[in-house]
Short mmCIF file of C-alpha atoms in Angstrom, two decimals:
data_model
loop_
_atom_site.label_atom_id
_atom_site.label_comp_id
_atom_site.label_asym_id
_atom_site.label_seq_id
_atom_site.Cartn_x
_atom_site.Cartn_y
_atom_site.Cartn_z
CA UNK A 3 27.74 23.35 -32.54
CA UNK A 4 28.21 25.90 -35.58
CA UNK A 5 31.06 28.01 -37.26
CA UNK A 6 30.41 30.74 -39.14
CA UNK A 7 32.44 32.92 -41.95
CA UNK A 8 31.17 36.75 -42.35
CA UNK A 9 32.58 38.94 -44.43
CA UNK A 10 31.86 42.29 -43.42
CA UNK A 11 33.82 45.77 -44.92
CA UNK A 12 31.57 47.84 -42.27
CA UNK A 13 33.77 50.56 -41.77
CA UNK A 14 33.65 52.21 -45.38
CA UNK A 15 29.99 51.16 -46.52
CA UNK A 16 28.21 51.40 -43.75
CA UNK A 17 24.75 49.34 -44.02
CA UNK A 18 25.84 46.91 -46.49
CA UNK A 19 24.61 43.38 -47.38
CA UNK A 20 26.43 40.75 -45.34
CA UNK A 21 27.15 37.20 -46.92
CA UNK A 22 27.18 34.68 -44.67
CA UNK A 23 27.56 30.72 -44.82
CA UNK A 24 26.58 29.23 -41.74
CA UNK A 25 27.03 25.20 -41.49
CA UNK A 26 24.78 23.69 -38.32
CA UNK A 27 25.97 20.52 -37.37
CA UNK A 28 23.50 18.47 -35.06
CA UNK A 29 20.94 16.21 -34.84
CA UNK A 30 19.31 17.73 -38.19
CA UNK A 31 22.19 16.95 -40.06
CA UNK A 32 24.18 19.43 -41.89
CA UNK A 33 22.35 22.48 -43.13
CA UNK A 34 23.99 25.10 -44.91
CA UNK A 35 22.34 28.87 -44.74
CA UNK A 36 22.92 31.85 -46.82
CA UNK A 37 20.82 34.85 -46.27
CA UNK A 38 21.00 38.91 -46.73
CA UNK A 39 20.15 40.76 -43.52
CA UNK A 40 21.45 42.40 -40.55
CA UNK A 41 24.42 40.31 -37.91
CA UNK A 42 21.52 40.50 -35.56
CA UNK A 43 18.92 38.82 -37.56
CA UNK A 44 21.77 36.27 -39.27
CA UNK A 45 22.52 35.37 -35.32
CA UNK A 46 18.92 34.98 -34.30
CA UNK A 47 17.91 32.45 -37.14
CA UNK A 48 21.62 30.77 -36.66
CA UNK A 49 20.48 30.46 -33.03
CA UNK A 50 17.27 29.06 -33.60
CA UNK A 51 18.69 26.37 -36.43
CA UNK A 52 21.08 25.23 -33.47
CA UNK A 53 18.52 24.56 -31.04
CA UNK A 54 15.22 23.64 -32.62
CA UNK A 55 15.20 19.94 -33.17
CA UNK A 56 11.72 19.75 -34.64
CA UNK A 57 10.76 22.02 -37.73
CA UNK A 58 7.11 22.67 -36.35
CA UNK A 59 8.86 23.99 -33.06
CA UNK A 60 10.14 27.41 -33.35
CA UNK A 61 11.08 29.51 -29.53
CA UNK A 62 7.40 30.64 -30.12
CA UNK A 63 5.93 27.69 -28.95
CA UNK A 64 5.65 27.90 -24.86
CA UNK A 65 6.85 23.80 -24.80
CA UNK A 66 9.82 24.78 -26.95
CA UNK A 67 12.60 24.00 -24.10
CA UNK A 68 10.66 20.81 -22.94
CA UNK A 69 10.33 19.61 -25.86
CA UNK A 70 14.07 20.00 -27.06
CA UNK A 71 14.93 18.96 -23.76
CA UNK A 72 12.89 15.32 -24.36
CA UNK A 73 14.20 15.23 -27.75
CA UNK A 74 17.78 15.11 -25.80
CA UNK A 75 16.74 12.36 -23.38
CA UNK A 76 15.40 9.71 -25.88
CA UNK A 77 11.89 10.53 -24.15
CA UNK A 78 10.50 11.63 -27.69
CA UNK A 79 12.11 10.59 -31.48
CA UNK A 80 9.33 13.40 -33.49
CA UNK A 81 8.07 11.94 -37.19
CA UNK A 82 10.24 10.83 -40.10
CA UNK A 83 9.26 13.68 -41.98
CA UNK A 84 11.30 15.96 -39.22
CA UNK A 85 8.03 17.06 -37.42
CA UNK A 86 6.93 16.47 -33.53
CA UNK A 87 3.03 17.85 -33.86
CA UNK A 88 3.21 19.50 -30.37
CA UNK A 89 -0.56 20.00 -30.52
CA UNK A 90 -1.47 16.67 -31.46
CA UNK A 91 -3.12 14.52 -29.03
CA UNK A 92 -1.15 12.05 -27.85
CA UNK A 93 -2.66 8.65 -27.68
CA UNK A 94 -1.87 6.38 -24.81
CA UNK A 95 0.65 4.27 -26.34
CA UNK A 96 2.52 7.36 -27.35
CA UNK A 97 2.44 8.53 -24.03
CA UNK A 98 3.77 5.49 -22.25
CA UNK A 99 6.81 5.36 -24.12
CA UNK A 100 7.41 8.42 -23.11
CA UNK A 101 7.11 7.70 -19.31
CA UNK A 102 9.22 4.69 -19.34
CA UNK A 103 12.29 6.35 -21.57
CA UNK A 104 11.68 9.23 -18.61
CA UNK A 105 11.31 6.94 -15.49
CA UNK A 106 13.85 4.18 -17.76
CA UNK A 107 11.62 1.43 -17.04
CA UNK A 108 13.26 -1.94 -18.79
CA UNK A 109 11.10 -4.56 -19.89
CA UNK A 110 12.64 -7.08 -17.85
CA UNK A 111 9.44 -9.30 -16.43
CA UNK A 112 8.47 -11.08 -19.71
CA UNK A 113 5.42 -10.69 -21.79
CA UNK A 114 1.59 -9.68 -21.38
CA UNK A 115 -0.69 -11.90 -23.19
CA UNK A 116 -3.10 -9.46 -24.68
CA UNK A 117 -6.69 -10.33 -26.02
CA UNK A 118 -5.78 -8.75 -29.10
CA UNK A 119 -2.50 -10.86 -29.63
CA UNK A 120 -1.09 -8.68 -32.75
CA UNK A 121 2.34 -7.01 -31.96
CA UNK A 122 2.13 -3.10 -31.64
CA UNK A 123 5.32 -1.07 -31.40
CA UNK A 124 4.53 -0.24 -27.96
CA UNK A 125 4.57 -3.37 -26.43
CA UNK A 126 7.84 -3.38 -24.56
CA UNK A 127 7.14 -0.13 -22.59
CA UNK A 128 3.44 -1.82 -21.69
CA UNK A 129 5.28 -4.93 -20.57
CA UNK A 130 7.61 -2.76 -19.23
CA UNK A 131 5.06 -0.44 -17.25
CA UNK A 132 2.98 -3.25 -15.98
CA UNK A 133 5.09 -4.64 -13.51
CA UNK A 134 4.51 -1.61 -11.55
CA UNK A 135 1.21 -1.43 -11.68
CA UNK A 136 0.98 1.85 -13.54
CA UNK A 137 -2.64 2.93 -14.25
CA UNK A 138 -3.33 2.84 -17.58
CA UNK A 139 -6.21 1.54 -19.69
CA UNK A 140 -4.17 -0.58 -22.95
CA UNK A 141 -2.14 -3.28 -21.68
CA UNK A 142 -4.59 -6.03 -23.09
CA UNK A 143 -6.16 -4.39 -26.26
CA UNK A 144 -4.39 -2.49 -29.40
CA UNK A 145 -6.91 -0.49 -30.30
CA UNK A 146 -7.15 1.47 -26.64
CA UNK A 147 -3.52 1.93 -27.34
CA UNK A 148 -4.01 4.37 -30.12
CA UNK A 149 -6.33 6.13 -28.71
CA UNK A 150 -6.68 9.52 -27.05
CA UNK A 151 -5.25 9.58 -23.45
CA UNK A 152 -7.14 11.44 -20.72
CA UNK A 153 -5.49 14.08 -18.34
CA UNK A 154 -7.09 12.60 -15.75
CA UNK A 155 -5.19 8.89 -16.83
CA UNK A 156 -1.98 10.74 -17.10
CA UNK A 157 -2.87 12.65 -13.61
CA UNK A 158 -3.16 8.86 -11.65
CA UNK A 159 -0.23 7.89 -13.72
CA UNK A 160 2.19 10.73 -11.57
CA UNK A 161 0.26 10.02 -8.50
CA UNK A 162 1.24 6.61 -8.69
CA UNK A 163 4.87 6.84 -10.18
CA UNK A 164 5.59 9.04 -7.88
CA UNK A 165 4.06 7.59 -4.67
CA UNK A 166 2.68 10.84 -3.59
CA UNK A 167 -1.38 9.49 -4.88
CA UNK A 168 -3.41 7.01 -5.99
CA UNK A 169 -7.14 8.34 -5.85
CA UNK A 170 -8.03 10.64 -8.52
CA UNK A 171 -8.34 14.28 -6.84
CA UNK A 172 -5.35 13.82 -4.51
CA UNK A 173 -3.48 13.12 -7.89
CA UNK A 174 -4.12 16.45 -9.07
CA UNK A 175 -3.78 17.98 -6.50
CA UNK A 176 -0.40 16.71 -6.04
CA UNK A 177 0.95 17.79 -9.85
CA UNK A 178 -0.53 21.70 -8.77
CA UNK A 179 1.19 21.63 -5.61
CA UNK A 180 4.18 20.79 -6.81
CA UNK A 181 4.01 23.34 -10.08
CA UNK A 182 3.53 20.75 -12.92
CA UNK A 183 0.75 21.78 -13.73
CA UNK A 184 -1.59 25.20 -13.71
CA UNK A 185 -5.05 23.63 -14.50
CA UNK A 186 -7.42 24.01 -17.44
CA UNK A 187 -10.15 25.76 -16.66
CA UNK A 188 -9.84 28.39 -14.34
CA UNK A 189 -13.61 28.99 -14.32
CA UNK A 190 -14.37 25.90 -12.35
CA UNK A 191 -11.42 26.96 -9.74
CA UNK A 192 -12.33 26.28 -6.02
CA UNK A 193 -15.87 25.09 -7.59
CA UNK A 194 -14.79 21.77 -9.28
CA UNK A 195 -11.57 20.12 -9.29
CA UNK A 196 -12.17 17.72 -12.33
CA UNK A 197 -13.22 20.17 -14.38
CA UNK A 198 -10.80 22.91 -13.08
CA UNK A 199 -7.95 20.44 -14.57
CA UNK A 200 -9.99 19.07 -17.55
CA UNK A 201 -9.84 15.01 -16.13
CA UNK A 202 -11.98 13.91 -19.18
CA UNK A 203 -10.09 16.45 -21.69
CA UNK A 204 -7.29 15.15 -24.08
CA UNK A 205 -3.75 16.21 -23.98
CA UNK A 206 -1.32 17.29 -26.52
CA UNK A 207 2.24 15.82 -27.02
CA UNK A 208 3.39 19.14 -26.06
CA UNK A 209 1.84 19.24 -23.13
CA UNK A 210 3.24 16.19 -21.75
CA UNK A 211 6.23 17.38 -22.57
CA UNK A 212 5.77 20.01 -20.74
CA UNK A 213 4.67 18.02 -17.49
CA UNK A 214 7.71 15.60 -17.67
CA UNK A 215 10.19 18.92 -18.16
CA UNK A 216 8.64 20.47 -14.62
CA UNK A 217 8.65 17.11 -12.83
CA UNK A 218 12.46 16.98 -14.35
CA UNK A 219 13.14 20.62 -12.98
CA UNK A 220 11.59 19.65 -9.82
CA UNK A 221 14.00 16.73 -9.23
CA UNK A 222 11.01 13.97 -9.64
CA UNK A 223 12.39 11.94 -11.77
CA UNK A 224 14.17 8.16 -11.99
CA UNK A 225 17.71 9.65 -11.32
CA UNK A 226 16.71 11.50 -8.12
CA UNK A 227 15.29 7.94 -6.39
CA UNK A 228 11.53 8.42 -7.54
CA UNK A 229 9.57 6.41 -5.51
CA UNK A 230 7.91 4.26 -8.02
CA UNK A 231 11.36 2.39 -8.97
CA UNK A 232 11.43 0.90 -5.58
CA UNK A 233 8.19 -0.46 -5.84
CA UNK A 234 7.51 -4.30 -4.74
CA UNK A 235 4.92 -6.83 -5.69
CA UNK A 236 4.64 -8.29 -2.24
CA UNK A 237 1.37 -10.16 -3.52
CA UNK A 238 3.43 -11.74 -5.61
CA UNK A 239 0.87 -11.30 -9.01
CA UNK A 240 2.04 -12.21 -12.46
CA UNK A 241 2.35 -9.47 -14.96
CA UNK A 242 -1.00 -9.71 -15.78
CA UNK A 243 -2.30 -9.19 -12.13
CA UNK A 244 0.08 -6.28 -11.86
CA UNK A 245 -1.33 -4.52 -15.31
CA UNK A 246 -5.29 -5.49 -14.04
CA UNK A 247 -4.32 -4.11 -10.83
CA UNK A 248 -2.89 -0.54 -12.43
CA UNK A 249 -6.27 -0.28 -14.55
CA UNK A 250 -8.20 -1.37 -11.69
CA UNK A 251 -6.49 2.03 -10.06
CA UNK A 252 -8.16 4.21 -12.52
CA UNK A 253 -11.17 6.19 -11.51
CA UNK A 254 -13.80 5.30 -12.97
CA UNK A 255 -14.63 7.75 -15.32
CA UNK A 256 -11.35 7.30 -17.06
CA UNK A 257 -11.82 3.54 -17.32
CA UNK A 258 -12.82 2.28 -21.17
CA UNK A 259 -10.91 -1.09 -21.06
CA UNK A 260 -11.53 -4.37 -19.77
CA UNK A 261 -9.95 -6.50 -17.22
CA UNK A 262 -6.94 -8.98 -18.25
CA UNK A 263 -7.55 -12.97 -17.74
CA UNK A 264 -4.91 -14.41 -15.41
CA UNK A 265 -5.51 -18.14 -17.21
CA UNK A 266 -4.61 -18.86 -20.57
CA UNK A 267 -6.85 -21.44 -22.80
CA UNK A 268 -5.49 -23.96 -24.65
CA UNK A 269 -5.25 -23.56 -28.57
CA UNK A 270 -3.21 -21.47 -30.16
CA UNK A 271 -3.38 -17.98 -32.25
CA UNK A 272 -0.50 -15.94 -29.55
CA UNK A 273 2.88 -15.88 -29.62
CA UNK A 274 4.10 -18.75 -28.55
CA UNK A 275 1.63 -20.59 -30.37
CA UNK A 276 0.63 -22.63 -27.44
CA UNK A 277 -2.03 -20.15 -26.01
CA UNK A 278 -4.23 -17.07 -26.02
CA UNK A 279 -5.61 -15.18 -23.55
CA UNK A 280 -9.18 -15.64 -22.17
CA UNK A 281 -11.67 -12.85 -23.76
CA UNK A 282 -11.38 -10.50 -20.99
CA UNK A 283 -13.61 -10.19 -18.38
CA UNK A 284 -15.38 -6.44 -17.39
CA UNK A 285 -13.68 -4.30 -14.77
CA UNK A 286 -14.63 -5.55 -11.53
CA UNK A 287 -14.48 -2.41 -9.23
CA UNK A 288 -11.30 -1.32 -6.89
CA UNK A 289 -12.75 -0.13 -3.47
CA UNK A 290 -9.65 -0.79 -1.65
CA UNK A 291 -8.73 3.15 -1.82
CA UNK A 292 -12.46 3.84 -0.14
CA UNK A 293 -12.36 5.06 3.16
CA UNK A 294 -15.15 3.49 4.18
CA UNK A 295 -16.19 -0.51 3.76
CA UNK A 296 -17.92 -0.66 0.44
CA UNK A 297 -19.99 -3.57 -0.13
CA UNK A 298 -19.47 -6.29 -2.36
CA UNK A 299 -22.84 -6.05 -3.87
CA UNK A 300 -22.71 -2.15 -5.02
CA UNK A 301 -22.36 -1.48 -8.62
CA UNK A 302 -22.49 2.57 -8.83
CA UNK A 303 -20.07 3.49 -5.78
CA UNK A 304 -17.42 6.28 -6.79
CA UNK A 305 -14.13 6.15 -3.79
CA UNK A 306 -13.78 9.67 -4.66
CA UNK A 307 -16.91 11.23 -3.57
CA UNK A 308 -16.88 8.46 -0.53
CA UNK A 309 -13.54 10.21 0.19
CA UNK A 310 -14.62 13.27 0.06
CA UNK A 311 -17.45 12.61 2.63
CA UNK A 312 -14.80 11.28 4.87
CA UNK A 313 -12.39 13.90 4.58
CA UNK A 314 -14.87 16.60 5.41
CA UNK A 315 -15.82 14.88 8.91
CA UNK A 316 -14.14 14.98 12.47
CA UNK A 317 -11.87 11.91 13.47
CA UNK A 318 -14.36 11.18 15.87
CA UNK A 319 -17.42 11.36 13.43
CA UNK A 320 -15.54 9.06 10.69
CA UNK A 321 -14.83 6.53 13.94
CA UNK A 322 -18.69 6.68 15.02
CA UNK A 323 -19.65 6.17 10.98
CA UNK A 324 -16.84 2.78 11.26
CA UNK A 325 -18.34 1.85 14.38
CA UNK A 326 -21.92 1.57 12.52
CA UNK A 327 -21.13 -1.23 10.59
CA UNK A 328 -22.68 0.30 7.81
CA UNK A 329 -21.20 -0.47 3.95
CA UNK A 330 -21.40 1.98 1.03
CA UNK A 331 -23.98 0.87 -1.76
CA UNK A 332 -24.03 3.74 -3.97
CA UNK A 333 -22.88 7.19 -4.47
CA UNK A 334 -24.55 10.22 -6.52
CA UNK A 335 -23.69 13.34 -8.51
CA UNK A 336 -20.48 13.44 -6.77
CA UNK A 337 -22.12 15.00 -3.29
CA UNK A 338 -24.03 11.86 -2.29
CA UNK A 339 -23.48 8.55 -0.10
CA UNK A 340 -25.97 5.46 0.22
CA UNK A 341 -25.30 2.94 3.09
CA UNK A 342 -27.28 -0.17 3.27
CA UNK A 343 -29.77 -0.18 0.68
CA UNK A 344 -30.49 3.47 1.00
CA UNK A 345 -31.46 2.62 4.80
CA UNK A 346 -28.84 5.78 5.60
CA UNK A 347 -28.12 8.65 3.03
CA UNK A 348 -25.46 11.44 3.60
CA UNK A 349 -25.91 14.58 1.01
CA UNK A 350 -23.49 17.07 0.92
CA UNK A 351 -25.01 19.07 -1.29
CA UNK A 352 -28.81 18.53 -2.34
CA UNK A 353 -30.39 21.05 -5.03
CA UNK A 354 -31.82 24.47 -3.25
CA UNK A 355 -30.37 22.82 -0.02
CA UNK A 356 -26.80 22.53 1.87
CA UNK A 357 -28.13 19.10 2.24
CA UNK A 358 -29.73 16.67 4.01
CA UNK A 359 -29.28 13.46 6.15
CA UNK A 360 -31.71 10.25 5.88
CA UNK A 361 -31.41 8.01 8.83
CA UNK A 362 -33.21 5.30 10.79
CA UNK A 363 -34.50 5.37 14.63
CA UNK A 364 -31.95 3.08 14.90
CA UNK A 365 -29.35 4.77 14.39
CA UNK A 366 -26.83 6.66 17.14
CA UNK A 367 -27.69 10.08 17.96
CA UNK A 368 -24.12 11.24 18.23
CA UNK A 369 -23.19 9.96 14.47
CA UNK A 370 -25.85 12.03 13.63
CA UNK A 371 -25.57 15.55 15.31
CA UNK A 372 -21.79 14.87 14.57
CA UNK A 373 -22.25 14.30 10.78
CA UNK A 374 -24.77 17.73 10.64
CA UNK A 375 -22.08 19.35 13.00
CA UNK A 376 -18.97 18.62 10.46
CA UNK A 377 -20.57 19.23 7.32
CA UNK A 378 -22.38 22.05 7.85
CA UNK A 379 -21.18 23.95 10.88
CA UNK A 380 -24.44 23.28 12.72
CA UNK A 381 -25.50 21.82 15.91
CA UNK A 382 -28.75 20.07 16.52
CA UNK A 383 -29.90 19.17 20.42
CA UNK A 384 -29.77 15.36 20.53
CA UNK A 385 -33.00 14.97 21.80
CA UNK A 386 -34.31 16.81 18.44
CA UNK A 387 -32.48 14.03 16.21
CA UNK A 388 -35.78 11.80 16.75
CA UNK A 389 -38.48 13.60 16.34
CA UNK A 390 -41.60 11.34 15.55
CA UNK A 391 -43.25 12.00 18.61
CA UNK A 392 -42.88 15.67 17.80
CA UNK A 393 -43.71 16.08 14.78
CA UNK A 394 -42.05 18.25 12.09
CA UNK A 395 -39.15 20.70 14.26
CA UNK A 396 -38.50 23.71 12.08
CA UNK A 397 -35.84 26.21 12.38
CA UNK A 398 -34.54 28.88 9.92
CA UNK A 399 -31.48 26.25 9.49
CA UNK A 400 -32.75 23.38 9.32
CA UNK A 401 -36.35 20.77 9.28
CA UNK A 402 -36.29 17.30 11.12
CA UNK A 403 -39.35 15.53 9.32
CA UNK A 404 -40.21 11.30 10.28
CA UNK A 405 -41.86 9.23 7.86
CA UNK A 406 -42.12 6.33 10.28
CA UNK A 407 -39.12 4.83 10.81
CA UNK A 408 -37.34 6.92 8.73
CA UNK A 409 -36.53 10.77 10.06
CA UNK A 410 -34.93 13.28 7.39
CA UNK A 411 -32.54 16.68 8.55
CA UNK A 412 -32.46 19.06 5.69
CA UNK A 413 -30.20 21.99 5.93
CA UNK A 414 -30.81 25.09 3.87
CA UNK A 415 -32.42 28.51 4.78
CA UNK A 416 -35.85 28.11 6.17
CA UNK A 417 -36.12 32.03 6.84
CA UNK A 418 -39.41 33.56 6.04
CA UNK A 419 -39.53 34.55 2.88
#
C-alpha cells in the first residue's frame, strides 16, 4: 500500500524535474522517498520499495517472488539488520523451521532429550518435526543443527513429507517430476543422478525458498491435505524412536549424526533436572527400504544400489533371486551386490566391462541366464551356465571361466581386436 503526490506542469515545460514524495507503508515501516527522474523510473523504484521485503533482494534475484512470498507466510523472518542472505547456506536448523511454519507442524508431543541438553532456538520445530519421523540429522546434537544442510537431506525430507519417497533417488526423482526442482549439474544428466542434483552439495536460503514456492504453486502443501499430516505412529515409538527412525531414513551418505538413546540415566544436568540422555549410540543401519533381505551382519550395504539391481530385473528374475535365500552383505561403487560372503556377486557395471556375474555350481541356472538376460540384453544357453567340464566358453559377448566351484560370466566385447 502507497500514495503518492506529483506535481507535474508537463504541458508548458516539457522534460522537467518532477518532485515527488512517496510514503510506503508495509512491513519495512514507513519510508519516505524523494528523487529527480522520469514518472517511469519514480514508478519502477516505488514499485520495487512496495514489494521487496528484504534489502539484499531486489526483482533481479531469480528467488525474488519466493522469497517475498515466504516472507508473507511466516516461513522466513530475514536478519535484524533488514537482510535475508539469499545465497547463504542454510544450515539445518534454519531449514527446519522453515518446513514446519510451511507444513504448520505444532510442537504438540513434548520434548526430545538431546545429548547436548543446551536449549537452541530451534528446538520446538525439531520436537515438532520428530513426531513424524522427518529425516533429518540434528534432533539430538546442537552443533549438527548449525550446520550446512545437504540437498540430498532436504531431497528425503519432500520424499517423506510428501509420501511420494523414502529412498534417496526416488526422492529426487520425485521433486524433478513434479517441477521443483531442475538439477545441478547438467553434465552428469542421464549419467549420474546424485551428482546430476548435487546430493552432497549445500543449499542456499534462496534456494529453499525457491523449492517450497514450486511445491506451494503445485498445490503440495499442508492446506491441500499433504500426505505427511496424516501420518500415524502405529508402532507406537516415543519421540525419540520417531526422530531415530527419521535419521535412520537418511541415506547413508548424508548421515553425520548419531542415533538417539530411548532410556534416560539417572542424575541430572537436562531439563527437568531429573535426567539426561544416554551418550548416543552410532547409527545402526535401516535396511527395511532394501528390496532384497539384507543381513544382519553386513556393515557396507547401500539400499540404493541394492534397489537399483532390483529395479533393473524381470519380476520373475527378482522372484528366482527371493527364492535363493540369499542375503545382501555388501555393496560397491554404486554398480555392485555381494550375497553371502561374496559366495554370489552381481556387477552391473565392472571397469572395461558391462559386467560380470560370480556364482556357485550351486546355484539355479535360470536365476542366472535370467540375471545376464535383464541386465544386459543377452541370452546364454543354460547348459553353458556351468562350464567346468568345458573349460573357458568364449564368445564376442561374453567369457564363462570356473575356478572350481566358482564359475564367472563377464560381459563386454570380446571381438578380435
Amino acid at each position: 500500500m502507497y500514495k503518492k503526490n506529483i506535481i507535474l506542469n508537463s504541458a508548458k515545460l516539457g522534460f522537467c524535474s518532477i518532485l515527488i514524495a512517496a510514503s510506503v507503508y508495509g512491513a519495512l515501516g514507513t519510508e519516505v522517498i524523494t528523487a529527480e527522474a522520469s514518472s517511469n523510473e519514480i514508478n519502477t523504484k516505488v514499485a520495487q520499495q512496495v514489494v521487496s521485503q528484504f534489502k539484499d533482494v531486489d526483482k533481479g534475484n531469480y528467488a525474488f517472488e519466493a522469497i517475498n512470498w515466504a516472507k508473507d507466510r511466516g516461513i522466513v523472518e530475514g536478519y535484524p539488520d533488514g537482510t535475508f542472505k539469499p545465497n547463504e547456506s542454510i544450515t539445518e536448523a534454519q531449514f527446519a523451521k522453515m518446513l514446519a511454519e510451511f507444513l504448520k507442524i505444532k510442537d504438540e508431543k513434548g520434548d526430545l532429550i538431546k545429548y547436548t541438553p543446551d536449549k537452541h532456538w530451534s528446538d520446538t520445530y525439531y520436537d515438532g518435526l520428530a513426531s513424524y519421523g522427518v529425516p533429518l540429522n540434528g534432533y539430538f546434537e546442537n552443533s549438527l543443527r548449525n550446520t550446512a544442510v545437504k540437498r540430498g537431506v532436504i531431497a528425503q525430507t519432500i520424499g517423506h513429507m510428501t509420501g511420494n519417497a523414502n529412498a534417496l533417488s526416488d526422492s529426487i526423482y520425485y521433486m524433478i517430476g513434479e517441477g521443483i526442482t531442475t538439477g545441478q549439474n547438467p553434465q552428469f544428466e542421464g549419467t549420474d543422478l546424485f551428482k546430476f542434483f548435487g546430493s552432497n552439495n549445500n543449499l542456499t536460503r534462496g534456494q529453499v525458498a525457491a523449492f517450497l514456492y514450486r511445491m506451494h504453486n503445485a498445490n503440495v502443501d499442508s492446506a491441500t491435505g499433504i500426505s505427511l499430516l496424516a501420518y500415524k505412529n502405529e508402532e507406537g515409538l516415543s519421540l525419540v524412536g520417531q526422530a531415530n527412525k527419521g535419521m535412520s531414513k537418511l541415506d547413508k551418505s548424508l548421515r553425520v549424526g548419531k542415533l538417539g538413546s530411548e532410556t534416560p540415566v539417572t542424575g541430572g544436568g537436562n531439563n527437568d533436572g531429573n535426567t539426561k540422555p544416554n551418550p548416543p549410540v552410532e547409527n545402526s543401519p535401516d535396511y527395511n527400504d532394501a528390496k532384497l533381505p539384507v543381513s544382519e551382519t553386513a556393515k557396507s550395504v547401500d539400499v540404493e544400489t541394492v534397489n537399483k539391481l532390483v529395479d533393473s530385473l524381470s519380476s520373475s528374475t527378482y522372484q528366482k533371486l527371493k527364492d535363493s535365500g540369499r542375503e545382501v552383505t555388501f555393496t560397491d561403487a554404486g554398480s555392485t551386490v555381494g550375497f553371502d560372503k561374496n559366495t554370489f556377486v552381481i556387477k552391473m557395471q565392472s571397469g572395461n566391462y558391462k559386467g560380470s556375474v560370480s556364482y556357485k555350481k550351486t546355484d539355479n541356472p535360470d536365476l542366472i541366464v535370467g540375471i545376464v538376460k535383464d541386465l544386459y540384453g543377452i541370452s546364454i544357453p543354460k547348459n553353458e551356465v556351468f562350464s567346468s567340464d568345458k573349460g573357458t566358453i568364449y564368445t564376442s559377448k561374453y567369457m564363462i571361466e570356473s575356478y572350481g566351484s566358482t564359475l564367472l560370466i563377464s560381459i563386454g566385447d570380446f571381438r578380435a581386436k
